Amino acid sequence: MRTLFSRIWVLAAVLALTGVVGRAQAPAGDAVLTPSETTKLLPEKVWFKGQSATTQLRNSGGVKFADGSYVLATLVDNSGYSTGVAAKYQGYFVVEVPIKIGGQSLPAGIYGMGFLAGDKFVVTDVGAHDVLTVASTSDADLKRPMPLKVVADPAGGFRIYAGRSYVVFSR
């Protein structure tokens, strides 16, 4: 009996140390991408509202779905844009398949995105026209906020974080 309990304890310790227990997992076959992986996929400059902007590839993330489709996000240097555009255009958002964000549908496309004051997340087309706006959530328990991060959501789908603010998206 003691040997059985010892083996169970060792198995639990190994699972906890490897991160299998206590961490949100991506749906089967889907993979959360790191900035080093997205750097190989995203361009160094992007076009938005009449000019090009440099991407901040160190602040990027994404998801590769089981079928090979991607959702990618990266922050951009928006310093050359007007204050109104720069407030909404904080990141470049590539969506290869239709997704849902905050219960709203977003078709495949290339967009601008941003987290706004008042707990809002906005997606804009390349002409800076609003496509959708949803509520964002603040994660006070987040240990190490980063400028941009994509993670699996414990309830299903994925989260895009900007600091402590996030929205959930899914297919």
C-alpha atoms as an extended CHARMM CRD file, in Angstrom:
* protein
*
       171  EXT
         1         1  MET       CA              0.0000000000        0.0000000000        0.0000000000  PROA      1               0.0000000000
         2         2  ARG       CA              2.8010000000        2.3870000000        0.8990000000  PROA      2               0.0000000000
         3         3  THR       CA              4.4810000000        1.7410000000       -2.4670000000  PROA      3               0.0000000000
         4         4  LEU       CA              1.2610000000        2.6590000000       -4.2860000000  PROA      4               0.0000000000
         5         5  PHE       CA              0.9680000000        5.9650000000       -2.4200000000  PROA      5               0.0000000000
         6         6  SER       CA              4.6500000000        6.7040000000       -3.0820000000  PROA      6               0.0000000000
         7         7  ARG       CA              4.1650000000        6.1180000000       -6.7980000000  PROA      7               0.0000000000
         8         8  ILE       CA              1.0590000000        8.3130000000       -6.9090000000  PROA      8               0.0000000000
         9         9  TRP       CA              2.8900000000       11.0960000000       -5.0550000000  PROA      9               0.0000000000
        10        10  VAL       CA              5.8690000000       10.8730000000       -7.4290000000  PROA      10              0.0000000000
        11        11  LEU       CA              3.5580000000       10.9610000000      -10.4720000000  PROA      11              0.0000000000
        12        12  ALA       CA              1.7150000000       14.0110000000       -9.0810000000  PROA      12              0.0000000000
        13        13  ALA       CA              5.0290000000       15.7820000000       -8.4210000000  PROA      13              0.0000000000
        14        14  VAL       CA              6.2780000000       15.0600000000      -11.9550000000  PROA      14              0.0000000000
        15        15  LEU       CA              3.0330000000       16.3220000000      -13.5050000000  PROA      15              0.0000000000
        16        16  ALA       CA              3.1240000000       19.4930000000      -11.4140000000  PROA      16              0.0000000000
        17        17  LEU       CA              6.7680000000       20.1650000000      -12.2750000000  PROA      17              0.0000000000
        18        18  THR       CA              6.2040000000       19.6650000000      -15.9940000000  PROA      18              0.0000000000
        19        19  GLY       CA              3.2120000000       21.9950000000      -15.9640000000  PROA      19              0.0000000000
        20        20  VAL       CA              0.6350000000       19.3870000000      -16.9270000000  PROA      20              0.0000000000
        21        21  VAL       CA             -1.4000000000       20.0780000000      -13.7980000000  PROA      21              0.0000000000
        22        22  GLY       CA             -2.5440000000       23.5920000000      -12.8960000000  PROA      22              0.0000000000
        23        23  ARG       CA             -2.0220000000       25.2320000000      -16.2830000000  PROA      23              0.0000000000
        24        24  ALA       CA             -4.5820000000       26.0230000000      -18.9560000000  PROA      24              0.0000000000
        25        25  GLN       CA             -4.0600000000       23.8540000000      -22.0000000000  PROA      25              0.0000000000
        26        26  ALA       CA             -4.8660000000       24.7720000000      -25.5780000000  PROA      26              0.0000000000
        27        27  PRO       CA             -7.6550000000       22.7310000000      -27.1470000000  PROA      27              0.0000000000
        28        28  ALA       CA             -6.3930000000       19.4340000000      -28.5980000000  PROA      28              0.0000000000
        29        29  GLY       CA             -4.1320000000       20.0140000000      -31.5880000000  PROA      29              0.0000000000
        30        30  ASP       CA             -4.0190000000       23.8120000000      -31.1670000000  PROA      30              0.0000000000
        31        31  ALA       CA             -0.7290000000       25.4120000000      -30.1040000000  PROA      31              0.0000000000
        32        32  VAL       CA              0.0070000000       28.7490000000      -28.4530000000  PROA      32              0.0000000000
        33        33  LEU       CA              2.9670000000       30.3890000000      -30.2180000000  PROA      33              0.0000000000
        34        34  THR       CA              5.8250000000       32.2090000000      -28.5330000000  PROA      34              0.0000000000
        35        35  PRO       CA              7.3350000000       35.4880000000      -29.7870000000  PROA      35              0.0000000000
        36        36  SER       CA             10.2820000000       33.5550000000      -31.2470000000  PROA      36              0.0000000000
        37        37  GLU       CA              7.8470000000       31.4330000000      -33.2820000000  PROA      37              0.0000000000
        38        38  THR       CA              5.7510000000       34.3850000000      -34.4720000000  PROA      38              0.0000000000
        39        39  THR       CA              8.8820000000       36.3040000000      -35.5070000000  PROA      39              0.0000000000
        40        40  LYS       CA              9.2560000000       33.7990000000      -38.3410000000  PROA      40              0.0000000000
        41        41  LEU       CA              5.6770000000       34.4580000000      -39.5020000000  PROA      41              0.0000000000
        42        42  LEU       CA              5.0820000000       38.1950000000      -39.0970000000  PROA      42              0.0000000000
        43        43  PRO       CA              6.5670000000       41.0100000000      -41.2100000000  PROA      43              0.0000000000
        44        44  GLU       CA              8.8840000000       43.6950000000      -39.8420000000  PROA      44              0.0000000000
        45        45  LYS       CA              6.6360000000       46.4690000000      -41.2270000000  PROA      45              0.0000000000
        46        46  VAL       CA              2.9020000000       46.6410000000      -41.8530000000  PROA      46              0.0000000000
        47        47  TRP       CA              0.5690000000       49.0030000000      -43.7200000000  PROA      47              0.0000000000
        48        48  PHE       CA             -2.1670000000       50.8310000000      -41.7990000000  PROA      48              0.0000000000
        49        49  LYS       CA             -4.0810000000       54.0680000000      -42.4620000000  PROA      49              0.0000000000
        50        50  GLY       CA             -1.8600000000       55.4350000000      -45.1910000000  PROA      50              0.0000000000
        51        51  GLN       CA              1.5730000000       54.6410000000      -43.7930000000  PROA      51              0.0000000000
        52        52  SER       CA              3.7830000000       51.7890000000      -42.6820000000  PROA      52              0.0000000000
        53        53  ALA       CA              4.5300000000       50.9420000000      -39.0850000000  PROA      53              0.0000000000
        54        54  THR       CA              7.3140000000       48.8480000000      -37.6180000000  PROA      54              0.0000000000
        55        55  THR       CA              6.1670000000       45.7540000000      -35.7420000000  PROA      55              0.0000000000
        56        56  GLN       CA              7.4610000000       44.9860000000      -32.2560000000  PROA      56              0.0000000000
        57        57  LEU       CA              8.0420000000       41.2910000000      -32.8780000000  PROA      57              0.0000000000
        58        58  ARG       CA              9.4130000000       40.7770000000      -29.3550000000  PROA      58              0.0000000000
        59        59  ASN       CA              5.8660000000       41.6610000000      -28.2170000000  PROA      59              0.0000000000
        60        60  SER       CA              3.9380000000       39.1300000000      -30.2730000000  PROA      60              0.0000000000
        61        61  GLY       CA              2.0590000000       35.8910000000      -29.8840000000  PROA      61              0.0000000000
        62        62  GLY       CA             -0.4960000000       33.7450000000      -31.5400000000  PROA      62              0.0000000000
        63        63  VAL       CA             -2.1650000000       30.4190000000      -32.0480000000  PROA      63              0.0000000000
        64        64  LYS       CA             -1.6610000000       27.7370000000      -34.6600000000  PROA      64              0.0000000000
        65        65  PHE       CA             -4.8560000000       25.7090000000      -34.9030000000  PROA      65              0.0000000000
        66        66  ALA       CA             -4.8530000000       21.9720000000      -35.5290000000  PROA      66              0.0000000000
        67        67  ASP       CA             -5.8290000000       22.5630000000      -39.1870000000  PROA      67              0.0000000000
        68        68  GLY       CA             -2.7550000000       24.7790000000      -39.7570000000  PROA      68              0.0000000000
        69        69  SER       CA             -4.6050000000       28.1400000000      -39.6150000000  PROA      69              0.0000000000
        70        70  TYR       CA             -3.1950000000       31.0200000000      -37.5680000000  PROA      70              0.0000000000
        71        71  VAL       CA             -4.2710000000       33.9210000000      -35.4030000000  PROA      71              0.0000000000
        72        72  LEU       CA             -1.2910000000       36.2350000000      -34.8340000000  PROA      72              0.0000000000
        73        73  ALA       CA             -0.8750000000       39.4780000000      -32.9240000000  PROA      73              0.0000000000
        74        74  THR       CA              2.0260000000       41.8820000000      -32.4850000000  PROA      74              0.0000000000
        75        75  LEU       CA              2.3790000000       45.3740000000      -31.1010000000  PROA      75              0.0000000000
        76        76  VAL       CA              3.3970000000       48.1190000000      -33.5230000000  PROA      76              0.0000000000
        77        77  ASP       CA              5.3100000000       51.3830000000      -33.2850000000  PROA      77              0.0000000000
        78        78  ASN       CA              2.4010000000       53.7890000000      -33.7650000000  PROA      78              0.0000000000
        79        79  SER       CA              4.3570000000       56.9700000000      -32.9770000000  PROA      79              0.0000000000
        80        80  GLY       CA              3.8350000000       58.4220000000      -36.4830000000  PROA      80              0.0000000000
        81        81  TYR       CA              0.0520000000       58.2530000000      -36.2920000000  PROA      81              0.0000000000
        82        82  SER       CA             -2.4020000000       60.8810000000      -35.0850000000  PROA      82              0.0000000000
        83        83  THR       CA             -3.4370000000       60.5970000000      -31.4350000000  PROA      83              0.0000000000
        84        84  GLY       CA             -6.8840000000       59.2900000000      -32.3680000000  PROA      84              0.0000000000
        85        85  VAL       CA             -5.5420000000       56.5380000000      -34.6250000000  PROA      85              0.0000000000
        86        86  ALA       CA             -2.6670000000       55.6230000000      -32.2820000000  PROA      86              0.0000000000
        87        87  ALA       CA             -5.1020000000       55.1310000000      -29.3810000000  PROA      87              0.0000000000
        88        88  LYS       CA             -6.9250000000       52.3860000000      -31.3110000000  PROA      88              0.0000000000
        89        89  TYR       CA             -4.0400000000       51.0250000000      -33.3730000000  PROA      89              0.0000000000
        90        90  GLN       CA             -1.7120000000       49.4380000000      -30.8450000000  PROA      90              0.0000000000
        91        91  GLY       CA             -1.2680000000       46.1340000000      -32.6170000000  PROA      91              0.0000000000
        92        92  TYR       CA             -1.4160000000       44.2380000000      -35.8830000000  PROA      92              0.0000000000
        93        93  PHE       CA             -3.8760000000       41.3350000000      -35.8710000000  PROA      93              0.0000000000
        94        94  VAL       CA             -3.8210000000       38.5380000000      -38.4770000000  PROA      94              0.0000000000
        95        95  VAL       CA             -6.8520000000       36.2330000000      -38.4370000000  PROA      95              0.0000000000
        96        96  GLU       CA             -6.7740000000       33.4120000000      -41.0140000000  PROA      96              0.0000000000
        97        97  VAL       CA            -10.1140000000       31.8950000000      -39.9830000000  PROA      97              0.0000000000
        98        98  PRO       CA            -13.3210000000       33.3840000000      -38.5670000000  PROA      98              0.0000000000
        99        99  ILE       CA            -13.1600000000       33.7570000000      -34.7890000000  PROA      99              0.0000000000
       100       100  LYS       CA            -15.3570000000       35.0010000000      -31.9860000000  PROA      100             0.0000000000
       101       101  ILE       CA            -14.1900000000       37.7270000000      -29.6310000000  PROA      101             0.0000000000
       102       102  GLY       CA            -16.4130000000       38.5830000000      -26.6960000000  PROA      102             0.0000000000
       103       103  GLY       CA            -19.3210000000       36.8380000000      -28.3970000000  PROA      103             0.0000000000
       104       104  GLN       CA            -18.9450000000       38.8180000000      -31.6300000000  PROA      104             0.0000000000
       105       105  SER       CA            -17.8580000000       37.3100000000      -34.9440000000  PROA      105             0.0000000000
       106       106  LEU       CA            -14.7270000000       38.5100000000      -36.7000000000  PROA      106             0.0000000000
       107       107  PRO       CA            -14.1340000000       37.2720000000      -40.2540000000  PROA      107             0.0000000000
       108       108  ALA       CA            -10.7030000000       36.2340000000      -41.5080000000  PROA      108             0.0000000000
       109       109  GLY       CA             -8.6100000000       39.2940000000      -42.3310000000  PROA      109             0.0000000000
       110       110  ILE       CA             -5.8040000000       41.6160000000      -41.3260000000  PROA      110             0.0000000000
       111       111  TYR       CA             -6.7030000000       44.2200000000      -38.7440000000  PROA      111             0.0000000000
       112       112  GLY       CA             -5.5020000000       46.7850000000      -36.2830000000  PROA      112             0.0000000000
       113       113  MET       CA             -6.3350000000       46.2460000000      -32.6180000000  PROA      113             0.0000000000
       114       114  GLY       CA             -6.1100000000       48.0790000000      -29.3390000000  PROA      114             0.0000000000
       115       115  PHE       CA             -7.1140000000       48.0830000000      -25.7060000000  PROA      115             0.0000000000
       116       116  LEU       CA             -8.9090000000       51.3150000000      -24.8390000000  PROA      116             0.0000000000
       117       117  ALA       CA             -9.6730000000       53.1350000000      -21.6050000000  PROA      117             0.0000000000
       118       118  GLY       CA            -12.9060000000       52.0210000000      -20.0110000000  PROA      118             0.0000000000
       119       119  ASP       CA            -12.1530000000       48.2980000000      -20.4580000000  PROA      119             0.0000000000
       120       120  LYS       CA            -12.7300000000       48.1380000000      -24.2210000000  PROA      120             0.0000000000
       121       121  PHE       CA            -10.9950000000       46.1920000000      -26.9830000000  PROA      121             0.0000000000
       122       122  VAL       CA            -11.3620000000       47.4800000000      -30.5300000000  PROA      122             0.0000000000
       123       123  VAL       CA            -10.5810000000       45.8620000000      -33.8760000000  PROA      123             0.0000000000
       124       124  THR       CA            -10.2230000000       48.1480000000      -36.8950000000  PROA      124             0.0000000000
       125       125  ASP       CA             -9.7330000000       47.5610000000      -40.6140000000  PROA      125             0.0000000000
       126       126  VAL       CA             -6.5730000000       48.8310000000      -42.3530000000  PROA      126             0.0000000000
       127       127  GLY       CA             -8.3110000000       52.1670000000      -42.9980000000  PROA      127             0.0000000000
       128       128  ALA       CA             -8.7800000000       52.6670000000      -39.2070000000  PROA      128             0.0000000000
       129       129  HSD       CA            -12.5550000000       52.0960000000      -39.3580000000  PROA      129             0.0000000000
       130       130  ASP       CA            -13.9970000000       50.2380000000      -36.3440000000  PROA      130             0.0000000000
       131       131  VAL       CA            -14.9590000000       46.6330000000      -37.1210000000  PROA      131             0.0000000000
       132       132  LEU       CA            -15.9200000000       45.5410000000      -33.6090000000  PROA      132             0.0000000000
       133       133  THR       CA            -15.6570000000       46.7030000000      -30.0280000000  PROA      133             0.0000000000
       134       134  VAL       CA            -16.0440000000       44.3980000000      -27.0290000000  PROA      134             0.0000000000
       135       135  ALA       CA            -15.4860000000       44.6280000000      -23.2910000000  PROA      135             0.0000000000
       136       136  SER       CA            -12.0590000000       43.6530000000      -22.0030000000  PROA      136             0.0000000000
       137       137  THR       CA            -11.2540000000       42.2200000000      -18.5960000000  PROA      137             0.0000000000
       138       138  SER       CA             -8.5130000000       43.1330000000      -16.1410000000  PROA      138             0.0000000000
       139       139  ASP       CA             -6.5950000000       40.2590000000      -14.5260000000  PROA      139             0.0000000000
       140       140  ALA       CA             -5.4750000000       41.5310000000      -11.1120000000  PROA      140             0.0000000000
       141       141  ASP       CA             -3.9620000000       38.1070000000      -10.2810000000  PROA      141             0.0000000000
       142       142  LEU       CA             -1.5890000000       38.0660000000      -13.2630000000  PROA      142             0.0000000000
       143       143  LYS       CA              1.8990000000       37.5980000000      -11.8110000000  PROA      143             0.0000000000
       144       144  ARG       CA              4.0140000000       39.1170000000      -14.5960000000  PROA      144             0.0000000000
       145       145  PRO       CA              2.1020000000       41.3230000000      -17.0350000000  PROA      145             0.0000000000
       146       146  MET       CA              3.7700000000       41.7380000000      -20.4180000000  PROA      146             0.0000000000
       147       147  PRO       CA              3.1310000000       44.2560000000      -23.2050000000  PROA      147             0.0000000000
       148       148  LEU       CA              1.4480000000       41.5130000000      -25.2970000000  PROA      148             0.0000000000
       149       149  LYS       CA              0.9110000000       37.8280000000      -24.6590000000  PROA      149             0.0000000000
       150       150  VAL       CA             -1.3690000000       35.0630000000      -25.9710000000  PROA      150             0.0000000000
       151       151  VAL       CA             -2.2830000000       32.1600000000      -23.6600000000  PROA      151             0.0000000000
       152       152  ALA       CA             -4.8580000000       29.3740000000      -23.4610000000  PROA      152             0.0000000000
       153       153  ASP       CA             -7.9850000000       30.3870000000      -21.5280000000  PROA      153             0.0000000000
       154       154  PRO       CA             -8.9130000000       28.0090000000      -18.6660000000  PROA      154             0.0000000000
       155       155  ALA       CA            -12.5670000000       28.0090000000      -19.8190000000  PROA      155             0.0000000000
       156       156  GLY       CA            -11.6600000000       27.3000000000      -23.4650000000  PROA      156             0.0000000000
       157       157  GLY       CA            -10.3110000000       29.3950000000      -26.2970000000  PROA      157             0.0000000000
       158       158  PHE       CA             -7.4340000000       31.8220000000      -25.9230000000  PROA      158             0.0000000000
       159       159  ARG       CA             -6.6320000000       35.1550000000      -24.2780000000  PROA      159             0.0000000000
       160       160  ILE       CA             -4.8320000000       38.1050000000      -25.8320000000  PROA      160             0.0000000000
       161       161  TYR       CA             -3.2820000000       40.1700000000      -23.0520000000  PROA      161             0.0000000000
       162       162  ALA       CA             -1.9360000000       43.7050000000      -23.1450000000  PROA      162             0.0000000000
       163       163  GLY       CA             -0.5460000000       44.2030000000      -19.6670000000  PROA      163             0.0000000000
       164       164  ARG       CA             -3.3050000000       43.0300000000      -17.3330000000  PROA      164             0.0000000000
       165       165  SER       CA             -6.1400000000       43.6230000000      -19.8320000000  PROA      165             0.0000000000
       166       166  TYR       CA             -7.3490000000       40.7500000000      -21.9680000000  PROA      166             0.0000000000
       167       167  VAL       CA            -10.0650000000       39.4640000000      -24.2870000000  PROA      167             0.0000000000
       168       168  VAL       CA            -10.9460000000       35.8560000000      -25.0440000000  PROA      168             0.0000000000
       169       169  PHE       CA            -11.1790000000       34.5590000000      -28.5970000000  PROA      169             0.0000000000
       170       170  SER       CA            -12.1600000000       31.1970000000      -30.0070000000  PROA      170             0.0000000000
       171       171  ARG       CA            -13.0700000000       29.5700000000      -33.3120000000  PROA      171             0.0000000000
